[in-house]
Tab-separated table of N, CA, C and O in Angstrom:
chain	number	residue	atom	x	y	z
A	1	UNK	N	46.409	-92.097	33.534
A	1	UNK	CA	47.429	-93.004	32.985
A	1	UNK	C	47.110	-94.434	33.386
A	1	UNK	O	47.066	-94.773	34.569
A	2	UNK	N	46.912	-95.174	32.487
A	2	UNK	CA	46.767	-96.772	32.792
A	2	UNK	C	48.412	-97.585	32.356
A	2	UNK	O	49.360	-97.065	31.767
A	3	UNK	N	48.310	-98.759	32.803
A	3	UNK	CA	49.928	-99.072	32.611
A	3	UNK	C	49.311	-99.909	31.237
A	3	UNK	O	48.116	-100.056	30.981
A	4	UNK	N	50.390	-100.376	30.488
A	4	UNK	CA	50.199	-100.954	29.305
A	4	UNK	C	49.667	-102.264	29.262
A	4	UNK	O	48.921	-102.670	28.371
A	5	UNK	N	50.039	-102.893	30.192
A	5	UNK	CA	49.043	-104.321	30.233
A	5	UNK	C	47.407	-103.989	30.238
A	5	UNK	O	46.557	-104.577	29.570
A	6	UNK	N	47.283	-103.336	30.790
A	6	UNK	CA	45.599	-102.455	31.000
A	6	UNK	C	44.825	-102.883	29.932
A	6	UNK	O	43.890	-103.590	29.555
A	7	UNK	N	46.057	-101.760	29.519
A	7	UNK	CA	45.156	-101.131	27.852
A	7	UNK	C	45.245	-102.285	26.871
A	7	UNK	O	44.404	-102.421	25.982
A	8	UNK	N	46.482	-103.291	27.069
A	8	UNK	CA	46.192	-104.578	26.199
A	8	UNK	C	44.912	-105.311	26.883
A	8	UNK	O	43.870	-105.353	26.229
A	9	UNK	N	44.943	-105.695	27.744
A	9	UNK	CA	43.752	-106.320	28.806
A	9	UNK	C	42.332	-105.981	27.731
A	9	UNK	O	41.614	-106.798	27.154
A	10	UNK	N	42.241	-104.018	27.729
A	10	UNK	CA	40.672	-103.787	27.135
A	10	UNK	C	40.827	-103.806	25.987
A	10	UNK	O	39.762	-104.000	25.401
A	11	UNK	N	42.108	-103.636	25.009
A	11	UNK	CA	41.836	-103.778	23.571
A	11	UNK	C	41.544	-105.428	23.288
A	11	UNK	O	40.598	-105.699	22.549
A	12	UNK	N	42.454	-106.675	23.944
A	12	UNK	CA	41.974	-107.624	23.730
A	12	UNK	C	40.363	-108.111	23.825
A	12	UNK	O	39.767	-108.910	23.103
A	13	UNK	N	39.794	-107.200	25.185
A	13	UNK	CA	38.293	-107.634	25.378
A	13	UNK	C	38.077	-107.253	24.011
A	13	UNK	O	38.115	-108.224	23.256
A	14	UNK	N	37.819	-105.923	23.335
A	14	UNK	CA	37.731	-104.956	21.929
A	14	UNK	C	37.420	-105.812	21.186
A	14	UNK	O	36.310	-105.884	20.659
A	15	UNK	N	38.966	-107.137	20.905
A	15	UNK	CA	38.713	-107.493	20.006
A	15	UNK	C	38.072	-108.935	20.069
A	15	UNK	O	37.692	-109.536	19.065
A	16	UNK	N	37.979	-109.511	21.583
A	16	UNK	CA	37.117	-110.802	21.387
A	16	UNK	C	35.682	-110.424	20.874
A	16	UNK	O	35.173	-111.008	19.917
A	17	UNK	N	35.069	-109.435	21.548
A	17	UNK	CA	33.724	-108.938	21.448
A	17	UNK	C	33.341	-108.936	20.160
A	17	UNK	O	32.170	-109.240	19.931
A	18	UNK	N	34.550	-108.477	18.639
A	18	UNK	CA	33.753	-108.299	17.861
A	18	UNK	C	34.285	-109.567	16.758
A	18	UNK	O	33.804	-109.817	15.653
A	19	UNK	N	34.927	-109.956	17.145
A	19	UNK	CA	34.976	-111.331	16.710
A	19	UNK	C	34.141	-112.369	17.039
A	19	UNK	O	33.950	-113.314	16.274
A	20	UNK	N	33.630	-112.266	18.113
A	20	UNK	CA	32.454	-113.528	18.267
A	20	UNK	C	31.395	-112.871	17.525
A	20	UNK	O	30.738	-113.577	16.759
A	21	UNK	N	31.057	-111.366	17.644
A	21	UNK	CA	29.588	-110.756	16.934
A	21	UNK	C	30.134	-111.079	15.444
A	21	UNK	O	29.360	-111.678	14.697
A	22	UNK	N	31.330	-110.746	14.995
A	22	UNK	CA	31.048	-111.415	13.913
A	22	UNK	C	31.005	-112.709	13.365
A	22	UNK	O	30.422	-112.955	12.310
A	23	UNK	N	31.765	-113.776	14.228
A	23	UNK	CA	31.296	-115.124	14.379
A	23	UNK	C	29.416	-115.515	14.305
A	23	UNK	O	28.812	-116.376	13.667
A	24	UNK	N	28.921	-114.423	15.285
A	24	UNK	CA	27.403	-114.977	15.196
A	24	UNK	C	26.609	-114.883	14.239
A	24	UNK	O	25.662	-115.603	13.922
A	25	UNK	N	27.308	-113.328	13.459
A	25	UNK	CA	26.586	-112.804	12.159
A	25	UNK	C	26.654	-113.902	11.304
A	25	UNK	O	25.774	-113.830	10.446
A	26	UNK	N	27.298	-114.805	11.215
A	26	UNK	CA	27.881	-116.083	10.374
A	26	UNK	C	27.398	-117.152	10.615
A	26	UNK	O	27.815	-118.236	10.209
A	27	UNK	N	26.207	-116.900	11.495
A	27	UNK	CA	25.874	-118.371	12.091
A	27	UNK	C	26.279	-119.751	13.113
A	27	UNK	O	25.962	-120.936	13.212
A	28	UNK	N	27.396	-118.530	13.939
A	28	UNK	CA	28.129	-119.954	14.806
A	28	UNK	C	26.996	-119.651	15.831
A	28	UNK	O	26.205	-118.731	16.041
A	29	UNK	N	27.230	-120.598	16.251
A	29	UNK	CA	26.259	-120.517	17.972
A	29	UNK	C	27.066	-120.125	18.801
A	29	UNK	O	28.295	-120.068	18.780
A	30	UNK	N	25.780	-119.649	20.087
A	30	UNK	CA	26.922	-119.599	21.504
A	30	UNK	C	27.350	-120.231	22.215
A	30	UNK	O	28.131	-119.828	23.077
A	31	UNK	N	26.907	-121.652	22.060
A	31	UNK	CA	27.613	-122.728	22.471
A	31	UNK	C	28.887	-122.524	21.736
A	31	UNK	O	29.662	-121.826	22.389
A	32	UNK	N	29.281	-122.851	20.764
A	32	UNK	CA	30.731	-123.075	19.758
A	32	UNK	C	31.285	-121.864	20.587
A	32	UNK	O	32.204	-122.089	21.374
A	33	UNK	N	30.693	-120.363	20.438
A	33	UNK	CA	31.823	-119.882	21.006
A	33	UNK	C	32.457	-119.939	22.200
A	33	UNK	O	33.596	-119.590	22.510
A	34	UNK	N	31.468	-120.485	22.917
A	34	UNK	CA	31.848	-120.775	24.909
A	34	UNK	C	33.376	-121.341	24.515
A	34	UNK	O	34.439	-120.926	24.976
A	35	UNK	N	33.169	-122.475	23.469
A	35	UNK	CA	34.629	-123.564	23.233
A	35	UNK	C	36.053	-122.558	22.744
A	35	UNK	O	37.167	-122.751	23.232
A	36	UNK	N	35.822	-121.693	21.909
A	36	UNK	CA	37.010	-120.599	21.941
A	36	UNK	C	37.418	-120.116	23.428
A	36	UNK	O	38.636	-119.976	23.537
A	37	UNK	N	36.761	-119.860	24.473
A	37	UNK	CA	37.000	-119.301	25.541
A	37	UNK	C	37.376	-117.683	25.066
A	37	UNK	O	36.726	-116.883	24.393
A	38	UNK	N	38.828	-117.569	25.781
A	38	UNK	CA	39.221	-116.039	25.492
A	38	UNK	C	40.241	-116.177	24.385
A	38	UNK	O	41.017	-115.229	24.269
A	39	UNK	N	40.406	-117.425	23.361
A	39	UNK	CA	41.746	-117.463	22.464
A	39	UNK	C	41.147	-116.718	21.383
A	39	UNK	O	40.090	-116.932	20.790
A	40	UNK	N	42.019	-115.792	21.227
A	40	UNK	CA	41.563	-114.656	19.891
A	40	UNK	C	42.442	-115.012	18.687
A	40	UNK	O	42.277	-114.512	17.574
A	41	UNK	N	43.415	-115.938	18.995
A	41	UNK	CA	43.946	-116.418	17.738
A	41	UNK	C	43.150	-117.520	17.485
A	41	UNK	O	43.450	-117.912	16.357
A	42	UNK	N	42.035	-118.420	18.104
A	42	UNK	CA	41.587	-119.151	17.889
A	42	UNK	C	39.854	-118.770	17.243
A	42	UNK	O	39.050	-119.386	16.544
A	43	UNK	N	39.870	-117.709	17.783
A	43	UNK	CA	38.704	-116.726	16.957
A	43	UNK	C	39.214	-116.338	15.488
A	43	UNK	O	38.860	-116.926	14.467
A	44	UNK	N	39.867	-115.542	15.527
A	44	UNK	CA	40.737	-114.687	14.218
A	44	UNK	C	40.177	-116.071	13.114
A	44	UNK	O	39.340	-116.082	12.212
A	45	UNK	N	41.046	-117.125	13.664
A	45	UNK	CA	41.291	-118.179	12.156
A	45	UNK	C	39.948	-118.731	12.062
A	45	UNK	O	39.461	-118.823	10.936
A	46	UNK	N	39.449	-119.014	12.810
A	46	UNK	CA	37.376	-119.545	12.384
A	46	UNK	C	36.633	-118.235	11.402
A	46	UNK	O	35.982	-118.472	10.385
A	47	UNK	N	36.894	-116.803	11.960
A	47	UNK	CA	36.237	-115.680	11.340
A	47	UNK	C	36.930	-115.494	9.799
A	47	UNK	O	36.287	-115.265	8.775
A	48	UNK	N	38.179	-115.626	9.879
A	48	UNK	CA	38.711	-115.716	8.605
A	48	UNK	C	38.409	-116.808	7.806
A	48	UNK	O	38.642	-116.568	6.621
A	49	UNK	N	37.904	-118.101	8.053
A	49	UNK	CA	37.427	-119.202	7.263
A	49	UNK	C	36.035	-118.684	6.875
A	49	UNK	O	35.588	-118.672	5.728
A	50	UNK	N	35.391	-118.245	8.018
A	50	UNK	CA	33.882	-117.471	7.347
A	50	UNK	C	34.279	-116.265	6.773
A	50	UNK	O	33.326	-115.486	6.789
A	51	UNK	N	35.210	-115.806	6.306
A	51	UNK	CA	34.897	-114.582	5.207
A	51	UNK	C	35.753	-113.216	5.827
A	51	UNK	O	35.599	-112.165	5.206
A	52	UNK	N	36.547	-113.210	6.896
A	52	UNK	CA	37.120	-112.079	7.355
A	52	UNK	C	37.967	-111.917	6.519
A	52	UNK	O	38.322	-112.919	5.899
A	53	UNK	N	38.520	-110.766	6.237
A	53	UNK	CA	39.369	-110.385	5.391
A	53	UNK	C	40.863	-110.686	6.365
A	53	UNK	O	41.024	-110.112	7.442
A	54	UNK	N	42.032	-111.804	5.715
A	54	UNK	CA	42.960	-112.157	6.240
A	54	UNK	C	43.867	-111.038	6.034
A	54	UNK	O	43.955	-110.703	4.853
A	55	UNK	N	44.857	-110.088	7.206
A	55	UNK	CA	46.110	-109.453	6.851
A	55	UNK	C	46.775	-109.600	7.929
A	55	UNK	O	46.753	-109.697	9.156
A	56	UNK	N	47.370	-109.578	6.995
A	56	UNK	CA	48.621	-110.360	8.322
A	56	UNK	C	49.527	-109.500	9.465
A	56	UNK	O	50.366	-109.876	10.283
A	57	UNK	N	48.803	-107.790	9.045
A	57	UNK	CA	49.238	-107.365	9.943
A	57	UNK	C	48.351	-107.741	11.179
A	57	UNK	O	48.756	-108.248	12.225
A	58	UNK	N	46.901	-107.352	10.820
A	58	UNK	CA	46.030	-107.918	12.054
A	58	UNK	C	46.155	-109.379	12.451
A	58	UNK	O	45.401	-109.729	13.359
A	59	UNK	N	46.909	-110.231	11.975
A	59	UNK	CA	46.874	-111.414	12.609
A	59	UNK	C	48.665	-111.301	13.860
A	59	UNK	O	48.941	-112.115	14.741
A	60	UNK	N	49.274	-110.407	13.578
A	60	UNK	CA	50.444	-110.329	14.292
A	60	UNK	C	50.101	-109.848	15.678
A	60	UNK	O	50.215	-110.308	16.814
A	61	UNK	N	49.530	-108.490	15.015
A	61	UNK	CA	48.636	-107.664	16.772
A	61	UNK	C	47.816	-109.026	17.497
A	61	UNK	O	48.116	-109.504	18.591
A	62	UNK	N	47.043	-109.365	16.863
A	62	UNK	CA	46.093	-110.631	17.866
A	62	UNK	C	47.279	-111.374	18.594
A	62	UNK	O	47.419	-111.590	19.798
A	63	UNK	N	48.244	-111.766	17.336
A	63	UNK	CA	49.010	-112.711	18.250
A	63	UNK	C	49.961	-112.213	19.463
A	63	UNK	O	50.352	-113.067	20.258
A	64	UNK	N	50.262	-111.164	19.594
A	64	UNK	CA	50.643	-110.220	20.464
A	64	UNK	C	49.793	-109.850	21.381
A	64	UNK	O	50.253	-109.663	22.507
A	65	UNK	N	48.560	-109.676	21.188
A	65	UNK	CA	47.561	-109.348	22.064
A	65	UNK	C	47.141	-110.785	23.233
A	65	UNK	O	46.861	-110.859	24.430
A	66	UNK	N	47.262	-111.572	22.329
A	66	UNK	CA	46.558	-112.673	22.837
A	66	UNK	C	47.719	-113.707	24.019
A	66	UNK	O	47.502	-114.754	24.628
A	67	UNK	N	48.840	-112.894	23.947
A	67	UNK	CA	50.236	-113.722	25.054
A	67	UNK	C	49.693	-113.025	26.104
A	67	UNK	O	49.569	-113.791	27.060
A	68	UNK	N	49.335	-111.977	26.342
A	68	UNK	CA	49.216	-111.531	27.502
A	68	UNK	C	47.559	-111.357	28.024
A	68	UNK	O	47.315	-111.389	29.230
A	69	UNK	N	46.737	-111.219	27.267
A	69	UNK	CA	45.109	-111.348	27.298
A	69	UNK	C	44.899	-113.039	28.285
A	69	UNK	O	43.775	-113.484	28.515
């Protein structure tokens, strides 16, 4: 049993990880991403300008994810 912050803790890592890989697939550098740090709402909206598919349910979870991440 992990307590629930935990498991937000590793789903947030989850989802920085594949938001920057898909940031890189796109051509950002790793410099640019150092400048996001850990903001995954600040990831989400750059990946969605390069081509992520916007829904707004996944933009609610990030933003939920990302108060306590």
């Amino acid at each position: 049993f992990m307590p629930l912050w935990s498991q937000l803790a590793m789903f947030g890592l989850a989802i920085e990880l594949v938001l920057k890989g898909f940031l890189l697939s796109k051509g950002e550098t790793a410099g640019k991403l150092k400048q996001y740090g850990h903001n995954l709402q600040k990831l989400h909206s750059k990946a969605c300008e390069l081509g992520l598919s916007e829904i707004e349910r996944t933009a609610r979870m990030i933003r939920f994810i990302d108060e306590t991440y």
